[in-house]
Amino acid sequence: MGTVCMTNCPTLIVTVGLPARGKTYISKKLTRYLNWIGVPTKEFNVGQYRRRCVKIYKSFEFFSPDNEEGLKIRKQCASTALNDVQQYLSSEGGQVAVFDATNTTRERRNVIIKFADQNGYKVFFVESICEDPDVINANIVQVKLGSPDYADCNTDEAVEDFMKRIKCYENSYETLDEVLDKDLSYIKVMDVGQRYLVNRVMDHIQSRIVYYLMNIHITPRSIYLCRHGESDLNIKGKIGGDSGLSERGKKFARHLGDFIHEQNIKDLKVWTSQMKRTIQTAEALGVPYEQWKALNEIDAGVCEEMSYEEIQEHYPLEFALRDQDKYRYRYPKGESYEDLVQRLEPVIMELERQENVLVICHQAVMRCLLAYFLDKSAEELPYLKCPLHTVLKLTPVAYGCKVESISLKVEAVNTHRERPENVTVNRSREEALQTVPSHL
Amino acid sequence: MPRELTQNRIQKIWIPSKDDKPAVPRRAGGPYFTNSPTVIVMVGLPARGKTYISKKLTRYLNWTGVPTKVFNVGEYRREAVKQYSSYDFFRPDNQEAMKIRKQCALSALTDVKSYLLEEGGQVAVFDATNTTRDRREMILNFGKENGFKVFFIESVCEDPNVVATNIMEVKVSCPDYKDCNKTDAMEDFLKRIECYRASYQPLDPDNYDRDISFIKVIDVGRRFLVNRIQDYIQSKIVYYLMNIHVQPRTIYLCRHGESEHNVLGQIGGDSGLSSRGKKFSGALSRFMEEQNLKNLKVWTSQLKRTIQTAETLSMPYEQWKALNEIDAGICEEMTYEQIKERYPEEFALRDQDKYYYRYPTGESYQDLVQRLEPVIMELERQENVLVICHQAVMRCLLAYFLDKSADEMPYLKCPLHTVLKLTPVAYGCKVESIYLNVEAVNTHRERPEQDVKRGPSTLMRRNSVTPLASPEPTKKPRIKSLDDHMASTSTSLSGFAASDISTAGQPLLGKACLT
């Protein structure tokens, strides 16, 4: 959205649900998404505060409702976390805070609502309800067994203890109620997204959050990201344009076809941009593909089809400004990485909906997509390494994403330009071109 | 051997050359996906906003390029039973009427089938009460037999004020009540609603209806229950429904004040306002003040001329890059004369198909629609908004609000220094055009005289497909003899005597591209 006027009060997202219902999974994923689209967001996991406070976890009994000492500590941790939330939202420029805890009693939720009222925050609850034992077991195995709490237990002991832990919460669990909580803003996610109940969405950000939550899924799948094969302009060290593949680029396309067939991926979707080089690459695969204009390379405006040397010659000031803030810098009559992210958001949303997908795109575009999956900041994003002729295979695992880099063994020019040391506007030509990779 | 690529001259899209044999046989020929069509089924008592939702959703889907059409069973009934007498027609014990009503539903479903299978439709909205499980079961079977996905939209509302308002807005003036006064109409309609109430079986997510896909809209959007979304289109529909509202409000659309480029006849660029443009900004400021709105949001593009215009308003405004004027690529900052001289072929191609035509290294109106979709979505969420934008952009936005087709869109009149005031009313949008009395050049180029126009041969990503104006509802001829039809009708539609019902010819609509 626009940048001139932003008078939104901060939002406090509050998770609700028994243990092992995916609250932390949702919190982390949502935080990653919101940060990527430019909304400063941070999660506050009360369990982590508890681990800092109570150095050693003994057993589920800590969570027993009769354990007064335990209750005091847990309440204290929640309080400390809320203080940090306040710090983040009111003093550190945060826009959204995700308060990740069970928050299963109305009493606890009222404390949070009061805290939010006092500070002028909007509150949005995200409740996860699931009674499918398979899903719960899978969650426990995926993320609980490896938790610091169970560092010294074997699998069976850990599972048994965790199940008893869940039981401690069950009796006092007050789900968000249609009548009692009718004035609150919330979404109830049921059975891992089979059903949703949405109540009183107040504003744009809550609407986007609901849309996002309704599009994500946890079905195992892989996303393959790669660039088009080496292009004629790549060889000359020129950026942008709409050239075709070089001989080596065509070879890569064939190798990519072989790779895809070997991988034997179920129901693979293939996406390209609308630029010739990605389409030529896809054509070699011999499978249907879908063209997205949104996947087109960053528009370099007046610098289109220039080499870095030519940019230095014709637009030395612009060149320096770009090095100063590569993420926000917009080419004259062109785009910035920031613009790219906005343009790619529907692609990300659709990637979330899909299962196995191969995205054949471009350097800047691939950096943006990768930054989303690997939770990279705006500062890191424009310098992520996305070499030609290399496929990145992303597989969701636990709370994040495993990434495998597969080089298809076809030589290509290097198009990666590191940030030079001197980014001032009065630098010399040599200093400006210090990090330009070699080309014809 | 990979196929050779050529760039299609109008859309500038790379496609495999026609004369090469495909390396691998392709499904449905080309880089797009075919998808099962979807039947959206409305559910709810009368006066719950079903037709309002049907029409609005259809307008939105068509604008984004998904061929969609509404089939309103009430209209079929009005064709069959020329004169509405009273609510007695809707009484559950009125056997004769029940027969007619079922007949109308079946007739509508036949047309749905024809639209989705033969006329290139992608989504059909079946607008009726559909309040019983039996009726919904019949529709689910119809969907299954024909390979259609079915998605239910139920509107539940027990706020008597909302219901009464609906009745006043759209029922008392409907053809059924043309010979009644408002009070009688209201009274009759309320009794009509009661006829449905006893047999109303709402969607039951916990048990009976747990396996079907639906959204329940409760109390005009305060609350939603969403069950089993199957695909992209259902997800988009849910998102859209969750963003629309019925609060009265006004949307003001205008262009920036006249710019220096405008004066010189140059397109695109990023010039500042001319002195007349600045005068317009002042007039706009006064006009908006006179409108006396309690909360007004102001949006501009990120081009200087709209921002300069907004600056005069002395109120906060928000800049959207998405509102920037269409990118004319290599033709940026040229006059039409210069374009005609330098790029005569491009100039001609644009006149041939102005909606799909993409400037080399630039954009098309089709691209604009895709880019503007988040703006439309946010406009739906908002209340009073003034959008200061550009000619092509304003045409796209206007086409959405006024349900104009892709064909009409690039020729909509959006002159400088004129504000369009849009107010939602009943099922549509009232539009007032207010010229602020500051002279400006005319930047409108009429559609040139020409013969046959062809659409693109390759269709692209779903988000960038042809907007279509929502098709006129199909008028049905009166059903003359009910007995003839009853004899041949079974619960399955395949046995229905389609020959008796003629369909108003629908032009073949482009295939949409959806996954």
Short mmCIF file of C-alpha atoms in Angstrom, two decimals, chain A:
data_model
loop_
_atom_site.label_atom_id
_atom_site.label_comp_id
_atom_site.label_asym_id
_atom_site.label_seq_id
_atom_site.Cartn_x
_atom_site.Cartn_y
_atom_site.Cartn_z
CA MET A 1 0.00 0.00 0.00
CA GLY A 2 0.94 3.64 0.06
CA THR A 3 3.55 5.21 2.25
CA VAL A 4 2.54 8.78 2.92
CA CYS A 5 -0.16 8.24 5.53
CA MET A 6 -0.17 5.41 8.00
CA THR A 7 -2.29 6.09 11.05
CA ASN A 8 -3.02 2.52 12.08
CA CYS A 9 -2.85 1.57 15.69
CA PRO A 10 -0.74 -1.53 16.33
CA THR A 11 -2.33 -4.96 16.36
CA LEU A 12 -1.88 -7.65 18.95
CA ILE A 13 -2.53 -11.12 17.58
CA VAL A 14 -3.27 -13.59 20.36
CA THR A 15 -3.14 -17.32 19.75
CA VAL A 16 -5.56 -19.61 21.59
CA GLY A 17 -5.53 -23.38 21.86
CA LEU A 18 -4.38 -26.51 23.61
CA PRO A 19 -0.76 -27.54 23.22
CA ALA A 20 0.25 -29.17 19.94
CA ARG A 21 -2.48 -27.43 17.94
CA GLY A 22 -0.14 -25.54 15.67
CA LYS A 23 -0.18 -22.18 17.44
CA THR A 24 3.56 -21.65 17.19
CA TYR A 25 3.57 -22.91 13.61
CA ILE A 26 0.90 -20.36 12.73
CA SER A 27 2.60 -17.61 14.75
CA LYS A 28 5.95 -18.06 13.03
CA LYS A 29 4.50 -18.41 9.56
CA LEU A 30 2.23 -15.42 9.94
CA THR A 31 5.10 -13.35 11.34
CA ARG A 32 7.29 -14.31 8.40
CA TYR A 33 4.55 -13.38 5.91
CA LEU A 34 3.72 -10.04 7.51
CA ASN A 35 7.38 -9.03 7.73
CA TRP A 36 7.90 -9.97 4.10
CA ILE A 37 5.02 -7.76 2.94
CA GLY A 38 6.51 -4.94 4.96
CA VAL A 39 4.54 -4.98 8.21
CA PRO A 40 7.02 -5.03 11.11
CA THR A 41 5.94 -8.05 13.13
CA LYS A 42 7.42 -10.02 15.98
CA GLU A 43 6.35 -13.08 17.87
CA PHE A 44 6.49 -13.48 21.63
CA ASN A 45 6.40 -17.10 22.68
CA VAL A 46 5.53 -17.41 26.34
CA GLY A 47 6.95 -20.95 26.47
CA GLN A 48 10.37 -19.47 25.72
CA TYR A 49 10.00 -17.00 28.54
CA ARG A 50 9.10 -19.90 30.81
CA ARG A 51 12.21 -21.82 29.73
CA ARG A 52 14.39 -18.80 30.53
CA CYS A 53 12.78 -18.52 33.93
CA VAL A 54 12.65 -22.18 34.91
CA LYS A 55 15.98 -23.45 33.69
CA ILE A 56 15.17 -27.11 33.93
CA TYR A 57 11.94 -28.71 32.90
CA LYS A 58 11.12 -31.69 35.08
CA SER A 59 7.72 -32.96 34.05
CA PHE A 60 4.16 -32.20 33.08
CA GLU A 61 3.42 -31.54 36.74
CA PHE A 62 4.72 -28.04 36.29
CA PHE A 63 1.55 -27.46 34.28
CA SER A 64 -0.84 -29.07 36.75
CA PRO A 65 -3.67 -26.69 37.66
CA ASP A 66 -2.96 -27.35 41.37
CA ASN A 67 0.67 -26.37 41.10
CA GLU A 68 0.50 -22.93 42.69
CA GLU A 69 4.17 -22.23 42.28
CA GLY A 70 3.98 -23.20 38.65
CA LEU A 71 0.94 -21.00 38.05
CA LYS A 72 2.70 -18.02 39.59
CA ILE A 73 5.71 -18.45 37.37
CA ARG A 74 3.63 -18.94 34.26
CA LYS A 75 1.58 -15.85 35.01
CA GLN A 76 4.78 -13.92 35.56
CA CYS A 77 6.16 -15.07 32.24
CA ALA A 78 3.04 -13.98 30.42
CA SER A 79 3.34 -10.60 32.11
CA THR A 80 6.97 -10.20 31.13
CA ALA A 81 6.15 -11.13 27.59
CA LEU A 82 3.39 -8.51 27.49
CA ASN A 83 5.85 -5.91 28.71
CA ASP A 84 8.10 -6.78 25.82
CA VAL A 85 5.12 -6.56 23.48
CA GLN A 86 4.45 -3.07 24.73
CA GLN A 87 8.06 -2.15 24.24
CA TYR A 88 8.01 -3.49 20.69
CA LEU A 89 4.73 -1.90 19.62
CA SER A 90 4.97 1.43 21.38
CA SER A 91 8.69 2.17 21.36
CA GLU A 92 10.39 0.07 18.72
CA GLY A 93 8.20 0.75 15.71
CA GLY A 94 6.53 -2.63 15.66
CA GLN A 95 3.19 -2.80 13.91
CA VAL A 96 2.03 -6.30 14.85
CA ALA A 97 2.93 -8.47 17.83
CA VAL A 98 1.98 -12.14 17.96
CA PHE A 99 1.41 -13.28 21.52
CA ASP A 100 1.93 -17.03 21.27
CA ALA A 101 0.62 -18.98 24.27
CA THR A 102 -2.29 -21.28 25.08
CA ASN A 103 -4.48 -18.41 26.39
CA THR A 104 -7.14 -21.03 26.96
CA THR A 105 -9.07 -19.30 29.73
CA ARG A 106 -11.34 -16.33 29.37
CA GLU A 107 -9.66 -14.84 32.42
CA ARG A 108 -6.25 -14.83 30.76
CA ARG A 109 -7.71 -13.40 27.58
CA ASN A 110 -9.41 -10.63 29.54
CA VAL A 111 -6.08 -9.67 31.04
CA ILE A 112 -4.67 -9.35 27.55
CA ILE A 113 -7.66 -7.38 26.28
CA LYS A 114 -7.31 -4.97 29.16
CA PHE A 115 -3.59 -4.59 28.46
CA ALA A 116 -4.37 -3.85 24.81
CA ASP A 117 -7.06 -1.30 25.66
CA GLN A 118 -4.73 0.55 27.96
CA ASN A 119 -2.13 0.78 25.24
CA GLY A 120 -4.39 1.48 22.28
CA TYR A 121 -3.77 -1.83 20.48
CA LYS A 122 -6.33 -3.73 18.45
CA VAL A 123 -6.67 -7.37 19.44
CA PHE A 124 -7.22 -10.26 17.07
CA PHE A 125 -7.47 -13.83 18.34
CA VAL A 126 -6.38 -16.85 16.33
CA GLU A 127 -7.70 -20.05 17.85
CA SER A 128 -6.66 -23.46 16.62
CA ILE A 129 -8.96 -26.36 17.39
CA CYS A 130 -8.15 -29.89 16.48
CA GLU A 131 -9.16 -33.22 17.91
CA ASP A 132 -7.63 -35.47 15.30
CA PRO A 133 -5.14 -37.66 17.23
CA ASP A 134 -3.02 -38.27 14.12
CA VAL A 135 -2.45 -34.57 13.63
CA ILE A 136 -1.64 -34.04 17.29
CA ASN A 137 0.81 -36.93 17.34
CA ALA A 138 2.51 -35.71 14.22
CA ASN A 139 2.88 -32.25 15.77
CA ILE A 140 4.39 -33.70 18.91
CA VAL A 141 6.87 -35.74 16.92
CA GLN A 142 7.80 -32.87 14.61
CA VAL A 143 8.33 -30.08 17.09
CA LYS A 144 7.93 -31.15 20.68
CA LEU A 145 10.34 -34.05 20.92
CA GLY A 146 13.14 -31.79 19.79
CA SER A 147 12.26 -29.05 22.26
CA PRO A 148 14.74 -28.19 25.03
CA ASP A 149 12.16 -29.44 27.53
CA TYR A 150 12.74 -32.99 26.39
CA ALA A 151 16.46 -32.88 25.70
CA ASP A 152 17.09 -35.70 28.16
CA CYS A 153 14.13 -37.94 27.40
CA ASN A 154 13.58 -40.74 24.99
CA THR A 155 10.71 -40.53 22.52
CA ASP A 156 8.17 -42.58 24.45
CA GLU A 157 8.77 -40.75 27.70
CA ALA A 158 8.52 -37.41 25.98
CA VAL A 159 5.27 -38.26 24.21
CA GLU A 160 3.74 -39.62 27.38
CA ASP A 161 4.69 -36.58 29.38
CA PHE A 162 3.46 -34.22 26.69
CA MET A 163 0.10 -35.94 26.51
CA LYS A 164 -0.28 -35.44 30.23
CA ARG A 165 0.70 -31.83 29.78
CA ILE A 166 -2.11 -31.34 27.32
CA LYS A 167 -4.49 -32.90 29.82
CA CYS A 168 -3.59 -30.25 32.38
CA TYR A 169 -5.10 -27.61 30.15
CA GLU A 170 -8.16 -29.49 29.02
CA ASN A 171 -10.39 -28.99 32.03
CA SER A 172 -10.03 -25.27 32.15
CA TYR A 173 -10.18 -24.74 28.38
CA GLU A 174 -12.78 -22.13 27.42
CA THR A 175 -13.00 -21.98 23.69
CA LEU A 176 -13.96 -18.68 22.02
CA ASP A 177 -17.70 -18.64 22.35
CA GLU A 178 -20.29 -17.47 19.85
CA VAL A 179 -22.26 -15.62 22.51
CA LEU A 180 -19.82 -14.75 25.30
CA ASP A 181 -17.13 -13.57 22.89
CA LYS A 182 -19.37 -12.10 20.22
CA ASP A 183 -17.75 -8.70 20.39
CA LEU A 184 -14.19 -9.91 19.95
CA SER A 185 -12.38 -10.10 16.64
CA TYR A 186 -11.13 -13.58 15.93
CA ILE A 187 -10.69 -16.50 13.61
CA LYS A 188 -11.15 -20.08 14.71
CA VAL A 189 -9.17 -22.50 12.60
CA MET A 190 -10.68 -25.96 12.87
CA ASP A 191 -9.13 -29.25 11.89
CA VAL A 192 -6.09 -27.73 10.23
CA GLY A 193 -8.10 -25.52 7.94
CA GLN A 194 -11.04 -27.66 7.03
CA ARG A 195 -13.30 -25.07 8.58
CA TYR A 196 -12.99 -21.47 9.75
CA LEU A 197 -15.15 -19.26 11.88
CA VAL A 198 -14.43 -15.57 11.44
CA ASN A 199 -15.88 -12.95 13.75
CA ARG A 200 -15.79 -9.17 13.41
CA VAL A 201 -12.82 -8.51 11.18
CA MET A 202 -12.03 -4.90 11.93
CA ASP A 203 -9.55 -3.71 9.37
CA HIS A 204 -7.29 -4.33 6.41
CA ILE A 205 -4.56 -6.16 8.27
CA GLN A 206 -6.98 -8.52 9.98
CA SER A 207 -8.61 -9.21 6.62
CA ARG A 208 -5.20 -10.02 5.09
CA ILE A 209 -4.34 -12.26 8.04
CA VAL A 210 -7.61 -14.18 7.64
CA TYR A 211 -7.04 -14.58 3.90
CA TYR A 212 -3.52 -15.84 4.51
CA LEU A 213 -4.56 -18.32 7.17
CA MET A 214 -7.26 -19.64 4.86
CA ASN A 215 -4.77 -20.28 2.10
CA ILE A 216 -1.97 -22.07 3.92
CA HIS A 217 -1.91 -25.83 4.38
CA ILE A 218 0.39 -28.43 5.83
CA THR A 219 0.33 -31.09 3.14
CA PRO A 220 3.91 -32.14 2.44
CA ARG A 221 5.24 -30.78 -0.84
CA SER A 222 8.27 -29.12 -2.39
CA ILE A 223 8.80 -25.84 -4.14
CA TYR A 224 11.55 -25.65 -6.75
CA LEU A 225 12.97 -22.24 -7.59
CA CYS A 226 15.37 -21.55 -10.40
CA ARG A 227 16.24 -18.88 -12.94
CA HIS A 228 15.92 -19.13 -16.69
CA GLY A 229 18.88 -20.62 -18.49
CA GLU A 230 21.77 -18.26 -19.25
CA SER A 231 20.64 -15.62 -21.74
CA ASP A 232 22.40 -13.72 -24.49
CA LEU A 233 22.27 -10.53 -22.45
CA ASN A 234 23.63 -12.35 -19.38
CA ILE A 235 26.75 -13.21 -21.37
CA LYS A 236 27.29 -9.56 -22.23
CA GLY A 237 26.83 -8.51 -18.62
CA LYS A 238 23.70 -6.54 -19.44
CA ILE A 239 20.66 -6.35 -17.19
CA GLY A 240 16.98 -6.64 -18.03
CA GLY A 241 15.74 -6.87 -21.59
CA ASP A 242 13.95 -9.78 -23.20
CA SER A 243 16.64 -11.85 -24.88
CA GLY A 244 16.64 -15.56 -25.64
CA LEU A 245 18.77 -18.34 -24.22
CA SER A 246 22.44 -18.77 -25.07
CA GLU A 247 23.70 -22.21 -26.10
CA ARG A 248 24.59 -23.01 -22.50
CA GLY A 249 21.21 -21.73 -21.42
CA LYS A 250 19.52 -24.14 -23.79
CA LYS A 251 21.68 -26.94 -22.42
CA PHE A 252 20.56 -26.03 -18.91
CA ALA A 253 16.95 -26.18 -20.02
CA ARG A 254 17.47 -29.72 -21.28
CA HIS A 255 19.21 -30.72 -18.06
CA LEU A 256 16.36 -29.16 -16.10
CA GLY A 257 13.93 -31.30 -18.07
CA ASP A 258 15.93 -34.41 -17.20
CA PHE A 259 16.13 -33.37 -13.56
CA ILE A 260 12.38 -32.87 -13.32
CA HIS A 261 11.71 -36.24 -14.83
CA GLU A 262 14.16 -37.97 -12.52
CA GLN A 263 12.62 -36.33 -9.47
CA ASN A 264 9.34 -37.93 -10.45
CA ILE A 265 7.32 -35.23 -8.76
CA LYS A 266 3.63 -35.82 -8.31
CA ASP A 267 1.40 -33.30 -10.10
CA LEU A 268 4.10 -30.72 -10.65
CA LYS A 269 2.93 -27.27 -11.69
CA VAL A 270 5.39 -25.19 -13.69
CA TRP A 271 5.28 -21.43 -13.65
CA THR A 272 7.29 -18.96 -15.74
CA SER A 273 7.34 -15.21 -16.26
CA GLN A 274 6.23 -13.64 -19.52
CA MET A 275 9.78 -13.09 -20.65
CA LYS A 276 11.20 -15.13 -23.47
CA ARG A 277 14.08 -16.64 -21.51
CA THR A 278 11.94 -18.30 -18.84
CA ILE A 279 9.44 -19.54 -21.39
CA GLN A 280 12.17 -20.97 -23.57
CA THR A 281 13.49 -22.77 -20.52
CA ALA A 282 10.06 -24.21 -19.72
CA GLU A 283 9.47 -25.26 -23.30
CA ALA A 284 12.35 -27.70 -22.99
CA LEU A 285 10.59 -29.50 -20.14
CA GLY A 286 7.81 -30.76 -22.38
CA VAL A 287 5.13 -30.22 -19.74
CA PRO A 288 2.34 -27.63 -19.50
CA TYR A 289 3.36 -24.38 -17.82
CA GLU A 290 1.62 -21.19 -16.79
CA GLN A 291 2.94 -17.70 -17.56
CA TRP A 292 2.74 -15.01 -14.87
CA LYS A 293 3.47 -11.39 -15.70
CA ALA A 294 4.02 -10.91 -11.98
CA LEU A 295 7.15 -13.09 -12.25
CA ASN A 296 8.84 -10.75 -14.76
CA GLU A 297 12.28 -9.50 -13.78
CA ILE A 298 12.63 -6.20 -11.96
CA ASP A 299 12.12 -3.31 -14.36
CA ALA A 300 15.39 -1.39 -14.56
CA GLY A 301 13.69 1.59 -16.20
CA VAL A 302 16.22 3.85 -17.89
CA CYS A 303 18.97 1.29 -17.20
CA GLU A 304 17.30 -1.55 -19.10
CA GLU A 305 19.75 -3.54 -21.26
CA MET A 306 22.78 -1.71 -19.90
CA SER A 307 25.82 -3.31 -18.36
CA TYR A 308 26.95 -2.09 -14.95
CA GLU A 309 29.82 -0.30 -16.68
CA GLU A 310 27.33 1.56 -18.85
CA ILE A 311 25.18 2.42 -15.84
CA GLN A 312 28.25 3.79 -14.07
CA GLU A 313 29.03 5.85 -17.15
CA HIS A 314 25.54 7.25 -17.74
CA TYR A 315 24.03 7.30 -14.26
CA PRO A 316 26.83 7.27 -11.67
CA LEU A 317 24.65 8.95 -9.05
CA GLU A 318 21.84 6.45 -9.45
CA PHE A 319 24.34 3.63 -9.33
CA ALA A 320 25.68 4.85 -5.99
CA LEU A 321 22.23 5.42 -4.54
CA ARG A 322 21.30 1.89 -5.44
CA ASP A 323 24.26 0.54 -3.54
CA GLN A 324 23.26 2.62 -0.54
CA ASP A 325 19.82 1.08 -0.22
CA LYS A 326 19.39 -1.69 -2.73
CA TYR A 327 16.04 -2.82 -1.30
CA ARG A 328 14.23 0.49 -1.51
CA TYR A 329 16.04 1.97 -4.48
CA ARG A 330 13.77 2.38 -7.51
CA TYR A 331 15.32 2.67 -10.95
CA PRO A 332 14.13 5.87 -12.71
CA LYS A 333 10.99 4.80 -14.56
CA GLY A 334 11.52 1.34 -13.15
CA GLU A 335 11.02 -0.65 -9.98
CA SER A 336 12.57 -1.39 -6.64
CA TYR A 337 12.85 -4.67 -4.73
CA GLU A 338 10.16 -3.23 -2.50
CA ASP A 339 7.90 -2.87 -5.55
CA LEU A 340 8.76 -6.44 -6.55
CA VAL A 341 7.60 -7.79 -3.22
CA GLN A 342 4.26 -6.09 -3.66
CA ARG A 343 3.89 -7.46 -7.16
CA LEU A 344 4.88 -10.97 -6.02
CA GLU A 345 2.46 -11.20 -3.13
CA PRO A 346 -0.27 -12.91 -5.18
CA VAL A 347 2.36 -15.37 -6.40
CA ILE A 348 3.30 -16.20 -2.82
CA MET A 349 -0.36 -16.57 -1.88
CA GLU A 350 -0.92 -18.98 -4.73
CA LEU A 351 2.29 -20.87 -3.89
CA GLU A 352 0.87 -21.36 -0.41
CA ARG A 353 -2.30 -22.83 -1.89
CA GLN A 354 -0.46 -25.13 -4.26
CA GLU A 355 1.53 -28.27 -3.66
CA ASN A 356 4.49 -29.17 -5.87
CA VAL A 357 5.55 -26.21 -7.98
CA LEU A 358 8.58 -25.33 -10.11
CA VAL A 359 9.00 -21.58 -10.54
CA ILE A 360 11.30 -20.55 -13.40
CA CYS A 361 12.01 -16.89 -12.88
CA HIS A 362 14.76 -14.24 -12.63
CA GLN A 363 17.48 -13.15 -10.24
CA ALA A 364 15.76 -10.33 -8.38
CA VAL A 365 12.43 -12.15 -8.39
CA MET A 366 13.99 -15.33 -7.08
CA ARG A 367 15.69 -13.37 -4.30
CA CYS A 368 12.33 -11.98 -3.20
CA LEU A 369 10.64 -15.39 -3.20
CA LEU A 370 13.57 -16.97 -1.40
CA ALA A 371 13.54 -14.23 1.23
CA TYR A 372 9.91 -15.10 1.95
CA PHE A 373 10.59 -18.79 2.41
CA LEU A 374 13.82 -18.38 4.36
CA ASP A 375 12.68 -15.35 6.40
CA LYS A 376 15.40 -13.02 5.16
CA SER A 377 15.31 -9.33 5.99
CA ALA A 378 15.00 -6.46 3.52
CA GLU A 379 18.71 -5.79 4.03
CA GLU A 380 19.77 -9.33 3.11
CA LEU A 381 17.23 -9.90 0.35
CA PRO A 382 18.91 -8.06 -2.55
CA TYR A 383 22.17 -9.89 -1.92
CA LEU A 384 20.90 -13.45 -1.67
CA LYS A 385 22.85 -15.77 -3.94
CA CYS A 386 20.73 -17.08 -6.80
CA PRO A 387 23.19 -18.26 -9.44
CA LEU A 388 22.20 -19.36 -12.93
CA HIS A 389 21.78 -23.05 -13.61
CA THR A 390 21.08 -23.92 -9.98
CA VAL A 391 17.79 -25.24 -8.63
CA LEU A 392 16.78 -24.55 -5.04
CA LYS A 393 14.49 -27.19 -3.60
CA LEU A 394 12.47 -25.92 -0.64
CA THR A 395 10.71 -28.35 1.67
CA PRO A 396 8.72 -27.20 4.70
CA VAL A 397 9.95 -28.88 7.87
CA ALA A 398 8.97 -28.21 11.49
CA TYR A 399 8.68 -24.44 11.83
CA GLY A 400 10.71 -23.54 8.78
CA CYS A 401 11.99 -24.57 5.41
CA LYS A 402 14.74 -26.95 4.40
CA VAL A 403 16.66 -25.79 1.34
CA GLU A 404 18.73 -27.95 -0.97
CA SER A 405 20.82 -26.35 -3.67
CA ILE A 406 21.23 -28.45 -6.81
CA SER A 407 23.62 -27.28 -9.50
CA LEU A 408 22.74 -28.77 -12.87
CA LYS A 409 26.36 -28.82 -13.95
CA VAL A 410 26.11 -26.45 -16.90
CA GLU A 411 28.51 -23.52 -16.86
CA ALA A 412 27.17 -20.01 -16.85
CA VAL A 413 28.31 -16.47 -16.18
CA ASN A 414 28.11 -15.18 -12.67
CA THR A 415 25.57 -12.37 -12.39
CA HIS A 416 25.90 -11.72 -8.66
CA ARG A 417 27.21 -8.31 -7.73
CA GLU A 418 28.18 -7.88 -4.08
CA ARG A 419 27.79 -4.57 -2.34
CA PRO A 420 31.00 -2.62 -2.95
CA GLU A 421 32.88 -1.01 -0.07
CA ASN A 422 32.43 2.52 -1.26
CA VAL A 423 28.82 3.49 -1.80
CA THR A 424 29.24 7.25 -1.62
CA VAL A 425 28.16 9.36 -4.56
CA ASN A 426 31.65 10.72 -5.14
CA ARG A 427 33.37 7.37 -5.42
CA SER A 428 35.61 6.58 -8.35
CA ARG A 429 34.66 4.44 -11.30
CA GLU A 430 36.94 1.67 -10.08
CA GLU A 431 35.36 1.67 -6.64
CA ALA A 432 31.89 1.52 -8.16
CA LEU A 433 32.76 -1.37 -10.45
CA GLN A 434 34.85 -3.22 -7.89
CA THR A 435 32.38 -6.08 -7.46
CA VAL A 436 31.00 -6.43 -10.99
CA PRO A 437 31.34 -10.07 -12.09
CA SER A 438 33.24 -10.72 -15.29
CA HIS A 439 31.51 -10.97 -18.64
CA LEU A 440 32.18 -10.53 -22.35
#
